[in-house]
Amino acid sequence: MMKKAHLKKARKPPAFRLSPDVRPIAYEVRLHVDPTKDGYTGTVTTSLEFRAPPHAIELHAHDIHIESAELTAGGIRQTPVTKAHPDRETVEFRLSRPVRSSTAKLEIGFRAKFRSDLRGLYASRSGERRYA
């Protein structure tokens, strides 16, 4: 008698597409990593181009907590309200007023846990030494 193998079901990627009206064109990423801790922090500054004035900006993000966000466009700064969409693996940045410029910079501060499944930034151990 043959036993059924218990295979882990592959995670289906979200069927969500980002808006074609908001296009990231450059990223600057700074990470603060200490392998002796459970997680890490960082900032991402994303240069954006707009086809139409956005009221919100949605970007891919999975298993991170947004701690701060600031959008600068046409010399005007605003602090968007953030809303995570875990089902789509995105974060939405809702703007208090529409952007009147065709370009902007979005600076995001975040924190996240190290993963253990070799996806993203993960932690590893060799004896007493910890690595990330």
N, CA, C and O atoms as a MOPAC input file, in Angstrom:
PM7 MOZYME 1SCF
protein

 N      0.83800 1    -1.17700 1     0.00000 1
 C      0.00000 1     0.00000 1     0.00000 1
 C      0.88900 1     1.24900 1     0.00000 1
 O      1.80700 1     1.37600 1     0.81000 1
 N      0.59800 1     2.15100 1    -0.91100 1
 C      1.38800 1     3.36300 1    -1.06300 1
 C      0.81500 1     4.49600 1    -0.22700 1
 O     -0.39600 1     4.71800 1    -0.21700 1
 N      1.69500 1     5.21600 1     0.47800 1
 C      1.25300 1     6.37500 1     1.25000 1
 C      1.32600 1     7.61800 1     0.38100 1
 O      2.22100 1     7.75700 1    -0.45200 1
 N      0.38700 1     8.50800 1     0.58000 1
 C      0.40100 1     9.77800 1    -0.14800 1
 C      1.46500 1    10.67900 1     0.45700 1
 O      1.56100 1    10.81500 1     1.67700 1
 N      2.24000 1    11.27500 1    -0.38500 1
 C      3.23500 1    12.23200 1     0.08400 1
 C      2.52300 1    13.52700 1     0.44400 1
 O      1.65100 1    13.99900 1    -0.28600 1
 N      2.90500 1    14.08200 1     1.56100 1
 C      2.33600 1    15.36400 1     1.98200 1
 C      3.23300 1    16.46600 1     1.45600 1
 O      4.26300 1    16.79000 1     2.04700 1
 N      2.82800 1    17.02700 1     0.34900 1
 C      3.59900 1    18.10400 1    -0.25600 1
 C      3.05500 1    19.43800 1     0.21000 1
 O      1.84500 1    19.63600 1     0.32200 1
 N      3.96800 1    20.33700 1     0.47600 1
 C      3.57000 1    21.68700 1     0.85100 1
 C      3.04700 1    22.38100 1    -0.40100 1
 O      3.70500 1    22.39000 1    -1.44100 1
 N      1.87700 1    22.94900 1    -0.28700 1
 C      1.26400 1    23.63700 1    -1.41500 1
 C      2.06900 1    24.89000 1    -1.74700 1
 O      2.35900 1    25.69900 1    -0.86500 1
 N      2.42300 1    25.04500 1    -2.99500 1
 C      3.18700 1    26.22000 1    -3.42500 1
 C      2.33600 1    27.46800 1    -3.24200 1
 O      1.13800 1    27.47500 1    -3.52600 1
 N      2.97900 1    28.51000 1    -2.76500 1
 C      2.28100 1    29.77500 1    -2.55400 1
 C      2.00300 1    30.41700 1    -3.89800 1
 O      2.91200 1    30.61500 1    -4.70400 1
 N      0.75200 1    30.73800 1    -4.13000 1
 C      0.34600 1    31.35800 1    -5.39100 1
 C      0.65300 1    32.85400 1    -5.32600 1
 O      0.25200 1    33.52200 1    -4.37300 1
 N      1.35400 1    33.38400 1    -6.31900 1
 C      1.63700 1    34.82400 1    -6.29300 1
 C      0.36000 1    35.62900 1    -6.46100 1
 O     -0.57600 1    35.19400 1    -7.13300 1
 N      0.32600 1    36.81600 1    -5.84100 1
 C     -0.88300 1    37.62900 1    -5.96500 1
 C     -1.15900 1    38.00200 1    -7.41500 1
 O     -0.23800 1    38.16900 1    -8.21400 1
 N     -2.43900 1    38.13000 1    -7.74100 1
 C     -2.84000 1    38.48100 1    -9.10800 1
 C     -3.00400 1    39.98900 1    -9.24200 1
 O     -3.76000 1    40.45900 1   -10.09200 1
 N     -2.31300 1    40.73700 1    -8.42200 1
 C     -2.44600 1    42.18600 1    -8.40600 1
 C     -1.32800 1    42.82500 1    -9.21500 1
 O     -0.17000 1    42.41800 1    -9.11600 1
 N     -1.67300 1    43.82100 1   -10.01200 1
 C     -0.68200 1    44.58200 1   -10.78600 1
 C     -0.66600 1    46.01200 1   -10.28100 1
 O     -1.71900 1    46.58200 1    -9.99900 1
 N      0.51100 1    46.59300 1   -10.16600 1
 C      0.62100 1    47.98300 1    -9.75900 1
 C      0.09600 1    48.88900 1   -10.85700 1
 O      0.05100 1    48.50800 1   -12.02600 1
 N     -0.30000 1    50.09400 1   -10.46800 1
 C     -0.82900 1    51.06100 1   -11.42700 1
 C      0.23400 1    51.43700 1   -12.45200 1
 O      1.38100 1    51.68400 1   -12.07900 1
 N     -0.11500 1    51.48400 1   -13.72200 1
 C      0.84900 1    51.92800 1   -14.73400 1
 C      1.07500 1    53.44500 1   -14.69200 1
 O      1.96800 1    53.95700 1   -15.36700 1
 N      0.26200 1    54.16800 1   -13.89700 1
 C      0.40700 1    55.62500 1   -13.79000 1
 C      1.50700 1    56.05600 1   -12.82800 1
 O      1.90800 1    57.22000 1   -12.82400 1
 N      1.99600 1    55.12800 1   -12.01400 1
 C      3.08000 1    55.40300 1   -11.07400 1
 C      4.21500 1    54.44200 1   -11.39400 1
 O      4.05300 1    53.22400 1   -11.32100 1
 N      5.37200 1    55.00800 1   -11.75000 1
 C      6.49000 1    54.15300 1   -12.16600 1
 C      7.73200 1    54.44600 1   -11.32600 1
 O      8.28100 1    55.54500 1   -11.40300 1
 N      8.18600 1    53.46900 1   -10.51800 1
 C      9.45900 1    53.62800 1    -9.81800 1
 C     10.60000 1    53.60500 1   -10.83800 1
 O     10.65400 1    52.71800 1   -11.69000 1
 N     11.50600 1    54.57500 1   -10.75300 1
 C     12.61400 1    54.62500 1   -11.71400 1
 C     13.98000 1    54.43500 1   -11.06600 1
 O     14.95000 1    54.13200 1   -11.76000 1
 N     14.07600 1    54.60700 1    -9.74500 1
 C     15.35200 1    54.39500 1    -9.04900 1
 C     15.07500 1    54.15300 1    -7.56800 1
 O     14.10400 1    54.65900 1    -7.00700 1
 N     15.96000 1    53.36300 1    -6.95000 1
 C     15.85100 1    53.05700 1    -5.53100 1
 C     17.19300 1    53.30500 1    -4.85300 1
 O     18.24700 1    53.02300 1    -5.42200 1
 N     17.14500 1    53.82900 1    -3.64400 1
 C     18.31700 1    53.89400 1    -2.77500 1
 C     17.91500 1    53.20400 1    -1.48400 1
 O     16.98400 1    53.64300 1    -0.80800 1
 N     18.61200 1    52.12300 1    -1.13500 1
 C     18.24700 1    51.31000 1     0.01800 1
 C     19.37600 1    51.35800 1     1.04800 1
 O     20.54500 1    51.17000 1     0.71100 1
 N     19.01600 1    51.60700 1     2.28500 1
 C     19.97000 1    51.57300 1     3.40300 1
 C     19.42000 1    50.60300 1     4.43600 1
 O     18.29600 1    50.76000 1     4.91500 1
 N     20.22900 1    49.59000 1     4.77700 1
 C     19.82600 1    48.58900 1     5.76300 1
 C     20.69000 1    48.69400 1     7.00500 1
 O     21.88900 1    48.95900 1     6.91800 1
 N     20.07900 1    48.48600 1     8.15600 1
 C     20.77900 1    48.43100 1     9.43800 1
 C     20.57800 1    47.00200 1     9.95100 1
 O     19.51300 1    46.65300 1    10.46000 1
 N     21.63400 1    46.17900 1     9.80300 1
 C     21.53100 1    44.75100 1    10.07700 1
 C     22.45900 1    44.37700 1    11.22800 1
 O     23.65500 1    44.67000 1    11.19500 1
 N     21.90200 1    43.73500 1    12.23300 1
 C     22.66300 1    43.16800 1    13.33900 1
 C     22.19500 1    41.72800 1    13.49600 1
 O     21.09700 1    41.49600 1    14.00100 1
 N     23.00500 1    40.74900 1    13.07300 1
 C     22.57100 1    39.34900 1    13.11700 1
 C     22.23900 1    38.82800 1    14.51200 1
 O     21.60600 1    37.77900 1    14.63900 1
 N     22.65600 1    39.54200 1    15.56800 1
 C     22.33000 1    39.09700 1    16.91900 1
 C     20.90700 1    39.50000 1    17.32000 1
 O     20.41300 1    39.06200 1    18.35900 1
 N     20.25700 1    40.31600 1    16.52100 1
 C     18.87400 1    40.74900 1    16.77800 1
 C     17.90500 1    39.86700 1    15.99300 1
 O     18.32200 1    39.05900 1    15.16400 1
 N     16.61300 1    40.02900 1    16.25900 1
 C     15.57700 1    39.24800 1    15.57100 1
 C     15.17600 1    39.84800 1    14.22100 1
 O     14.52800 1    39.18600 1    13.41100 1
 N     15.56300 1    41.09800 1    13.98500 1
 C     15.14600 1    41.74900 1    12.75000 1
 C     16.10800 1    42.85100 1    12.36800 1
 O     17.21800 1    42.94200 1    12.89200 1
 N     15.66600 1    43.68400 1    11.44800 1
 C     16.50200 1    44.74900 1    10.90600 1
 C     15.62400 1    45.95800 1    10.58700 1
 O     14.39800 1    45.85600 1    10.55300 1
 N     16.26000 1    47.08700 1    10.35800 1
 C     15.55700 1    48.30200 1     9.97500 1
 C     16.20800 1    48.86700 1     8.72700 1
 O     17.29900 1    48.45100 1     8.34000 1
 N     15.54100 1    49.80400 1     8.11100 1
 C     16.12300 1    50.41700 1     6.92900 1
 C     15.27700 1    51.54700 1     6.39200 1
 O     14.18900 1    51.84100 1     6.88600 1
 N     15.82300 1    52.17200 1     5.35500 1
 C     15.09200 1    53.19400 1     4.61300 1
 C     15.21600 1    52.89200 1     3.13000 1
 O     16.22800 1    52.36700 1     2.66600 1
 N     14.17800 1    53.23000 1     2.40600 1
 C     14.17300 1    53.12800 1     0.95200 1
 C     13.71500 1    54.47600 1     0.41600 1
 O     12.64400 1    54.96200 1     0.77700 1
 N     14.52500 1    55.07500 1    -0.44100 1
 C     14.11100 1    56.28400 1    -1.14200 1
 C     13.85800 1    55.88700 1    -2.58500 1
 O     14.76500 1    55.44200 1    -3.28900 1
 N     12.61800 1    56.05100 1    -3.01600 1
 C     12.20700 1    55.64800 1    -4.35600 1
 C     11.91900 1    56.88600 1    -5.18900 1
 O     11.10400 1    57.72400 1    -4.80400 1
 N     12.58900 1    57.00200 1    -6.33400 1
 C     12.29200 1    58.06800 1    -7.29400 1
 C     11.15500 1    57.57200 1    -8.17000 1
 O     11.20300 1    56.46100 1    -8.69800 1
 N     10.13100 1    58.40200 1    -8.32100 1
 C      8.91400 1    58.01600 1    -9.03900 1
 C      8.63400 1    58.95900 1   -10.19500 1
 O      8.95700 1    60.14500 1   -10.13700 1
 N      8.02900 1    58.41700 1   -11.24900 1
 C      7.48500 1    59.20600 1   -12.35300 1
 C      5.99000 1    58.93600 1   -12.42100 1
 O      5.54300 1    57.81200 1   -12.19400 1
 N      5.22000 1    59.97300 1   -12.73500 1
 C      3.76400 1    59.84400 1   -12.79100 1
 C      3.25200 1    60.16000 1   -14.19200 1
 O      3.68600 1    61.12800 1   -14.81600 1
 N      2.32700 1    59.33800 1   -14.68000 1
 C      1.60700 1    59.63200 1   -15.93400 1
 C      0.42200 1    60.54000 1   -15.67500 1
 O      0.02000 1    61.33100 1   -16.52700 1
 N     -0.13500 1    60.40400 1   -14.46000 1
 C     -1.28800 1    61.20700 1   -14.03900 1
 C     -1.10200 1    61.52400 1   -12.56500 1
 O     -0.46700 1    60.75300 1   -11.84600 1
 N     -1.64700 1    62.65000 1   -12.09700 1
 C     -1.48200 1    62.98900 1   -10.67800 1
 C     -2.10700 1    61.91700 1    -9.77200 1
 O     -3.31000 1    61.66900 1    -9.85900 1
 N     -1.31400 1    61.28600 1    -8.91400 1
 C     -1.86400 1    60.22600 1    -8.06600 1
 C     -2.49200 1    60.76700 1    -6.78600 1
 O     -2.08600 1    61.80800 1    -6.26900 1
 N     -3.47500 1    60.05000 1    -6.29200 1
 C     -4.05500 1    60.31300 1    -4.97100 1
 C     -3.50100 1    59.29600 1    -3.97800 1
 O     -3.60500 1    59.46600 1    -2.76300 1
 N     -2.90400 1    58.22500 1    -4.53000 1
 C     -2.28800 1    57.17700 1    -3.72100 1
 C     -1.19600 1    56.51200 1    -4.55100 1
 O     -1.22400 1    56.52900 1    -5.78100 1
 N     -0.24100 1    55.93200 1    -3.84900 1
 C      0.85300 1    55.20700 1    -4.48400 1
 C      0.90000 1    53.83800 1    -3.83100 1
 O      0.94400 1    53.73600 1    -2.60500 1
 N      0.89100 1    52.79100 1    -4.63300 1
 C      0.93700 1    51.43300 1    -4.09600 1
 C      2.20300 1    50.75700 1    -4.60500 1
 O      2.48100 1    50.75000 1    -5.80400 1
 N      2.96500 1    50.18900 1    -3.67500 1
 C      4.23200 1    49.53000 1    -4.00200 1
 C      4.25700 1    48.13300 1    -3.39100 1
 O      3.58500 1    47.86900 1    -2.39500 1
 N      5.03300 1    47.24700 1    -3.99300 1
 C      5.18100 1    45.89200 1    -3.46000 1
 C      5.92200 1    45.93600 1    -2.13100 1
 O      6.93300 1    46.62700 1    -1.99800 1
 N      5.41900 1    45.20100 1    -1.15400 1
 C      6.05100 1    45.08200 1     0.15800 1
 C      5.46600 1    43.85300 1     0.83400 1
 O      4.24900 1    43.66500 1     0.85100 1
 N      6.32400 1    43.02800 1     1.38400 1
 C      5.85500 1    41.79300 1     2.02100 1
 C      6.56700 1    41.62800 1     3.36100 1
 O      7.79400 1    41.69000 1     3.43100 1
 N      5.79400 1    41.41800 1     4.41400 1
 C      6.32400 1    41.16500 1     5.75600 1
 C      7.22900 1    42.27000 1     6.28300 1
 O      8.22600 1    41.99300 1     6.94900 1
 N      6.88200 1    43.52900 1     5.98500 1
 C      7.60800 1    44.64500 1     6.58600 1
 C      6.60800 1    45.57600 1     7.26100 1
 O      5.44000 1    45.63300 1     6.87700 1
 N      7.07300 1    46.29700 1     8.25900 1
 C      6.24000 1    47.27000 1     8.95500 1
 C      6.75000 1    48.66700 1     8.60300 1
 O      7.91300 1    48.98600 1     8.84800 1
 N      5.89100 1    49.48400 1     8.03500 1
 C      6.26200 1    50.84600 1     7.66400 1
 C      6.24600 1    51.70100 1     8.93600 1
 O      5.23800 1    51.76500 1     9.63800 1
 N      7.37400 1    52.35500 1     9.22000 1
 C      7.46900 1    53.21100 1    10.40100 1
 C      7.31300 1    54.68600 1    10.05500 1
 O      6.86400 1    55.47500 1    10.88700 1
 N      7.68100 1    55.06100 1     8.83400 1
 C      7.54300 1    56.45500 1     8.41500 1
 C      7.49100 1    56.51100 1     6.89600 1
 O      7.97400 1    55.61200 1     6.20700 1
 N      6.89600 1    57.58300 1     6.39000 1
 C      6.85700 1    57.80500 1     4.94200 1
 C      6.72700 1    59.30100 1     4.69200 1
 O      5.97100 1    60.00100 1     5.36600 1
 N      7.48500 1    59.77100 1     3.70400 1
 C      7.39800 1    61.17900 1     3.32000 1
 C      7.57200 1    61.27600 1     1.81500 1
 O      8.51200 1    60.71700 1     1.25000 1
 N      6.66100 1    61.99100 1     1.17300 1
 C      6.70600 1    62.20300 1    -0.26700 1
 C      7.09500 1    63.65600 1    -0.53200 1
 O      6.51500 1    64.57500 1     0.04600 1
 N      8.07700 1    63.85400 1    -1.40700 1
 C      8.48100 1    65.19600 1    -1.81600 1
 C      8.29200 1    65.30000 1    -3.32000 1
 O      8.86500 1    64.52300 1    -4.08400 1
 N      7.48000 1    66.27100 1    -3.74200 1
 C      7.20300 1    66.48500 1    -5.17000 1
 C      7.03700 1    67.97300 1    -5.41600 1
 O      6.25300 1    68.63600 1    -4.73800 1
 N      7.77700 1    68.49900 1    -6.38800 1
 C      7.67800 1    69.91400 1    -6.71300 1
 C      8.01600 1    70.80800 1    -5.53000 1
 O      7.46000 1    71.89800 1    -5.39900 1
 N      8.92500 1    70.35600 1    -4.66300 1
 C      9.31900 1    71.12600 1    -3.49700 1
 C      8.33300 1    71.07200 1    -2.34200 1
 O      8.55600 1    71.70800 1    -1.31100 1
 N      7.24700 1    70.32400 1    -2.49600 1
 C      6.22700 1    70.21400 1    -1.44500 1
 C      6.33000 1    68.83500 1    -0.80100 1
 O      6.35900 1    67.81600 1    -1.48900 1
 N      6.38600 1    68.82000 1     0.53300 1
 C      6.45000 1    67.55600 1     1.28300 1
 C      5.08300 1    67.24900 1     1.88500 1
 O      4.34600 1    68.13900 1     2.30900 1
 N      4.77800 1    65.96500 1     1.90500 1
 C      3.57900 1    65.52600 1     2.60300 1
 C      3.82300 1    64.14900 1     3.19200 1
 O      4.63900 1    63.37100 1     2.69700 1
 N      3.09500 1    63.87100 1     4.25900 1
 C      3.21500 1    62.58200 1     4.93700 1
 C      1.99400 1    61.74800 1     4.59100 1
 O      0.89900 1    62.01900 1     5.08300 1
 N      2.16900 1    60.73600 1     3.75000 1
 C      1.01300 1    59.91800 1     3.38000 1
 C      0.57900 1    58.99900 1     4.51800 1
 O      1.37000 1    58.64900 1     5.39300 1
 N     -0.68200 1    58.62300 1     4.48500 1
 C     -1.20900 1    57.61300 1     5.39800 1
 C     -0.92000 1    56.25700 1     4.75700 1
 O     -1.19400 1    56.06100 1     3.57300 1
 N     -0.37000 1    55.32500 1     5.52900 1
 C     -0.02600 1    54.01700 1     4.95700 1
 C     -1.07400 1    52.97800 1     5.32700 1
 O     -1.63300 1    52.98400 1     6.42400 1
 N     -1.31900 1    52.09000 1     4.37600 1
 C     -2.24000 1    50.97000 1     4.59300 1
 C     -1.64800 1    49.73700 1     3.93200 1
 O     -1.40200 1    49.72200 1     2.72600 1
 N     -1.42000 1    48.70200 1     4.73500 1
 C     -0.89200 1    47.43900 1     4.21600 1
 C     -2.01400 1    46.62100 1     3.59600 1
 O     -3.14300 1    46.60600 1     4.08700 1
 N     -1.67700 1    45.94200 1     2.50400 1
 C     -2.58800 1    44.99900 1     1.84200 1
 C     -1.86800 1    43.64900 1     1.76200 1
 O     -1.31500 1    43.31100 1     0.71600 1
 N     -1.86600 1    42.87100 1     2.85700 1
 C     -1.12300 1    41.60700 1     2.87700 1
 C     -1.55400 1    40.62100 1     1.79200 1
 O     -0.72900 1    39.86400 1     1.28100 1
 N     -2.84000 1    40.62600 1     1.43900 1
 C     -3.33100 1    39.71000 1     0.40700 1
 C     -2.71100 1    39.99500 1    -0.95300 1
 O     -2.57600 1    39.08800 1    -1.77400 1
 N     -2.33000 1    41.25600 1    -1.20000 1
 C     -1.70200 1    41.63500 1    -2.47300 1
 C     -0.19700 1    41.81900 1    -2.33100 1
 O      0.50300 1    42.06600 1    -3.31300 1
 N      0.30000 1    41.69400 1    -1.08500 1
 C      1.72000 1    41.91300 1    -0.78200 1
 C      2.16000 1    43.31100 1    -1.20700 1
 O      3.21200 1    43.49000 1    -1.82100 1
 N      1.31700 1    44.31500 1    -0.86100 1
 C      1.61600 1    45.70100 1    -1.18800 1
 C      1.35600 1    46.59700 1     0.02000 1
 O      0.72200 1    46.19700 1     0.99600 1
 N      1.86600 1    47.81300 1    -0.08100 1
 C      1.54700 1    48.87800 1     0.86400 1
 C      1.07000 1    50.06700 1     0.04700 1
 O      1.66900 1    50.42800 1    -0.96600 1
 N     -0.02000 1    50.66700 1     0.50800 1
 C     -0.58700 1    51.83300 1    -0.16400 1
 C     -0.23700 1    53.07700 1     0.64800 1
 O     -0.35900 1    53.09100 1     1.87300 1
 N      0.19800 1    54.11400 1    -0.05300 1
 C      0.51700 1    55.39900 1     0.55800 1
 C     -0.53600 1    56.39700 1     0.06000 1
 O     -0.47400 1    56.86300 1    -1.07800 1
 N     -1.50100 1    56.71700 1     0.92600 1
 C     -2.60000 1    57.62200 1     0.55600 1
 C     -2.16500 1    59.06000 1     0.80900 1
 O     -1.71900 1    59.41200 1     1.90100 1
 N     -2.30700 1    59.87900 1    -0.22700 1
 C     -1.84700 1    61.26000 1    -0.16900 1
 C     -2.96300 1    62.18000 1     0.30200 1
 O     -4.13200 1    61.96500 1    -0.02100 1
 N     -2.59700 1    63.21200 1     1.07100 1
 C     -3.59100 1    64.16700 1     1.56000 1
 C     -3.99400 1    65.15600 1     0.47200 1
 O     -5.08100 1    65.73300 1     0.51700 1
 N     -3.11000 1    65.34800 1    -0.50700 1
 C     -3.43500 1    66.20100 1    -1.66000 1
 C     -2.75300 1    65.61600 1    -2.89100 1
 O     -1.70200 1    64.98600 1    -2.76900 1
 N     -3.32900 1    65.81200 1    -4.06600 1
 C     -2.74000 1    65.23400 1    -5.27600 1
 C     -1.38800 1    65.87200 1    -5.59300 1
 O     -1.12800 1    67.02400 1    -5.24700 1
 N     -0.55400 1    65.10900 1    -6.24600 1
 C      0.77600 1    65.57500 1    -6.65300 1
 C      0.62400 1    66.33300 1    -7.97300 1
 O     -0.01000 1    65.84000 1    -8.90500 1
 N      1.19700 1    67.51200 1    -8.04800 1
 C      1.10200 1    68.33800 1    -9.25700 1
 C      2.36600 1    68.26400 1   -10.10200 1
 O      2.47600 1    68.97000 1   -11.10400 1
 N      3.31200 1    67.43200 1    -9.72000 1
 C      4.57500 1    67.27800 1   -10.42500 1
 C      4.58900 1    65.92300 1   -11.13600 1
 O      3.86700 1    65.01000 1   -10.73400 1
 N      5.39300 1    65.78500 1   -12.17400 1
 C      5.48400 1    64.50100 1   -12.87700 1
 C      6.50600 1    63.57100 1   -12.23900 1
 O      6.62300 1    62.41100 1   -12.63300 1
 N      7.24900 1    64.07600 1   -11.24900 1
 C      8.23200 1    63.24400 1   -10.53900 1
 C      8.13300 1    63.50700 1    -9.03900 1
 O      7.62200 1    64.54100 1    -8.60900 1
 N      8.62800 1    62.55600 1    -8.25500 1
 C      8.62200 1    62.69700 1    -6.80100 1
 C      9.62100 1    61.72600 1    -6.19700 1
 O     10.10600 1    60.81100 1    -6.86200 1
 N      9.91900 1    61.94500 1    -4.92200 1
 C     10.72100 1    61.00500 1    -4.13900 1
 C      9.89400 1    60.59700 1    -2.93500 1
 O      9.32200 1    61.43400 1    -2.23800 1
 N      9.84200 1    59.29100 1    -2.70600 1
 C      9.13800 1    58.73400 1    -1.56000 1
 C     10.17300 1    58.08700 1    -0.65700 1
 O     10.83900 1    57.13000 1    -1.05500 1
 N     10.31200 1    58.61000 1     0.56700 1
 C     11.25400 1    58.03300 1     1.52700 1
 C     10.46300 1    57.25500 1     2.56400 1
 O      9.55100 1    57.78500 1     3.19900 1
 N     10.82800 1    55.98900 1     2.72500 1
 C     10.10500 1    55.06300 1     3.59700 1
 C     11.07200 1    54.51200 1     4.63300 1
 O     12.14300 1    54.01200 1     4.28800 1
 N     10.69100 1    54.60500 1     5.90600 1
 C     11.42000 1    53.94500 1     6.98300 1
 C     10.66900 1    52.67700 1     7.36000 1
 O      9.44100 1    52.69500 1     7.43900 1
 N     11.37300 1    51.58500 1     7.59100 1
 C     10.69200 1    50.31700 1     7.86300 1
 C     11.49000 1    49.45400 1     8.83000 1
 O     12.66700 1    49.69800 1     9.09700 1
 N     10.80400 1    48.43300 1     9.34500 1
 C     11.45700 1    47.37800 1    10.12300 1
 C     10.84800 1    46.04800 1     9.69800 1
 O      9.70900 1    45.98400 1     9.23500 1
 N     11.62600 1    45.00000 1     9.86600 1
 C     11.15700 1    43.67100 1     9.47400 1
 C     11.89900 1    42.61900 1    10.28500 1
 O     12.97900 1    42.87700 1    10.81700 1
 N     11.31900 1    41.45000 1    10.37300 1
 C     11.95100 1    40.30500 1    11.02500 1
 C     12.80800 1    39.57100 1    10.00600 1
 O     12.48800 1    39.53800 1     8.81800 1
 N     13.91400 1    38.97500 1    10.48700 1
 C     14.67800 1    38.08600 1     9.62400 1
 C     13.80100 1    36.88000 1     9.30700 1
 O     13.05000 1    36.41000 1    10.16000 1
 N     13.89800 1    36.39200 1     8.09800 1
 C     13.14900 1    35.20800 1     7.70300 1
 C     14.01700 1    33.97900 1     7.93400 1
 O     15.22800 1    34.09400 1     8.11800 1
 N     13.40400 1    32.81700 1     7.92300 1
 C     14.13800 1    31.56700 1     8.10800 1
 C     14.00900 1    30.65800 1     6.89600 1
 O     14.51500 1    29.53600 1     6.90700 1
 N     13.33700 1    31.13000 1     5.85000 1
 C     13.04400 1    30.26900 1     4.69500 1
 C     13.84000 1    30.63700 1     3.44400 1
 O     13.42400 1    30.30800 1     2.33300 1
 N     14.96700 1    31.30700 1     3.60400 1
 C     15.85800 1    31.65900 1     2.49500 1
 C     15.20600 1    32.60800 1     1.49400 1
 O     15.63300 1    32.67900 1     0.34100 1
 N     14.18200 1    33.33300 1     1.92000 1
 C     13.51100 1    34.30900 1     1.07100 1
 C     13.71700 1    35.68500 1     1.69400 1
 O     13.52700 1    35.85200 1     2.89900 1
 N     14.10000 1    36.65900 1     0.89800 1
 C     14.34100 1    37.99500 1     1.44600 1
 C     15.61000 1    37.99900 1     2.28200 1
 O     16.56500 1    37.29100 1     1.96400 1
 N     15.62800 1    38.78800 1     3.34500 1
 C     16.77500 1    38.85300 1     4.24500 1
 C     16.53400 1    37.83400 1     5.35100 1
 O     15.58000 1    37.96000 1     6.11900 1
 N     17.39200 1    36.82900 1     5.43300 1
 C     17.16200 1    35.74100 1     6.37500 1
 C     18.35000 1    35.57200 1     7.31200 1
 O     19.46400 1    36.00500 1     7.01800 1
 N     18.08300 1    34.93200 1     8.44600 1
 C     19.10700 1    34.67500 1     9.45600 1
 C     19.59200 1    33.23800 1     9.33300 1
 O     18.85700 1    32.33400 1     8.93400 1
 N     20.86400 1    33.06300 1     9.69300 1
 C     21.46800 1    31.74100 1     9.66800 1
 C     22.39300 1    31.63400 1    10.87400 1
 O     22.80200 1    32.64600 1    11.44300 1
 N     22.71700 1    30.41300 1    11.25500 1
 C     23.57400 1    30.19000 1    12.41100 1
 C     24.56300 1    29.08100 1    12.09800 1
 O     24.23000 1    28.09500 1    11.44000 1
 N     25.78200 1    29.26100 1    12.57900 1
 C     26.81100 1    28.23100 1    12.48900 1
 C     27.44900 1    28.15400 1    13.86600 1
 O     28.24400 1    29.01500 1    14.24400 1
 N     27.09500 1    27.11600 1    14.60900 1
 C     27.55400 1    27.03800 1    15.98400 1
 C     26.94600 1    28.17500 1    16.77300 1
 O     25.72600 1    28.33400 1    16.80600 1
 N     27.79300 1    28.96600 1    17.41000 1
 C     27.32400 1    30.11400 1    18.18100 1
 C     27.26300 1    31.38700 1    17.35500 1
 O     26.75100 1    32.40200 1    17.82900 1
 N     27.76600 1    31.35800 1    16.14600 1
 C     27.79200 1    32.55800 1    15.30200 1
 C     26.49000 1    32.70600 1    14.53100 1
 O     25.92800 1    31.73800 1    14.01900 1
 N     26.03100 1    33.94300 1    14.46500 1
 C     24.80900 1    34.24900 1    13.71000 1
 C     25.17100 1    35.10600 1    12.51600 1
 O     26.05100 1    35.96300 1    12.59200 1
 N     24.47900 1    34.86200 1    11.40800 1
 C     24.69900 1    35.57600 1    10.16400 1
 C     23.37500 1    36.05700 1     9.61000 1
 O     22.32600 1    35.50400 1     9.94100 1
 N     23.40800 1    37.08000 1     8.77100 1
 C     22.20000 1    37.54800 1     8.07700 1
 C     22.54400 1    37.74800 1     6.62200 1
 O     21.68500 1    38.14000 1     5.83300 1

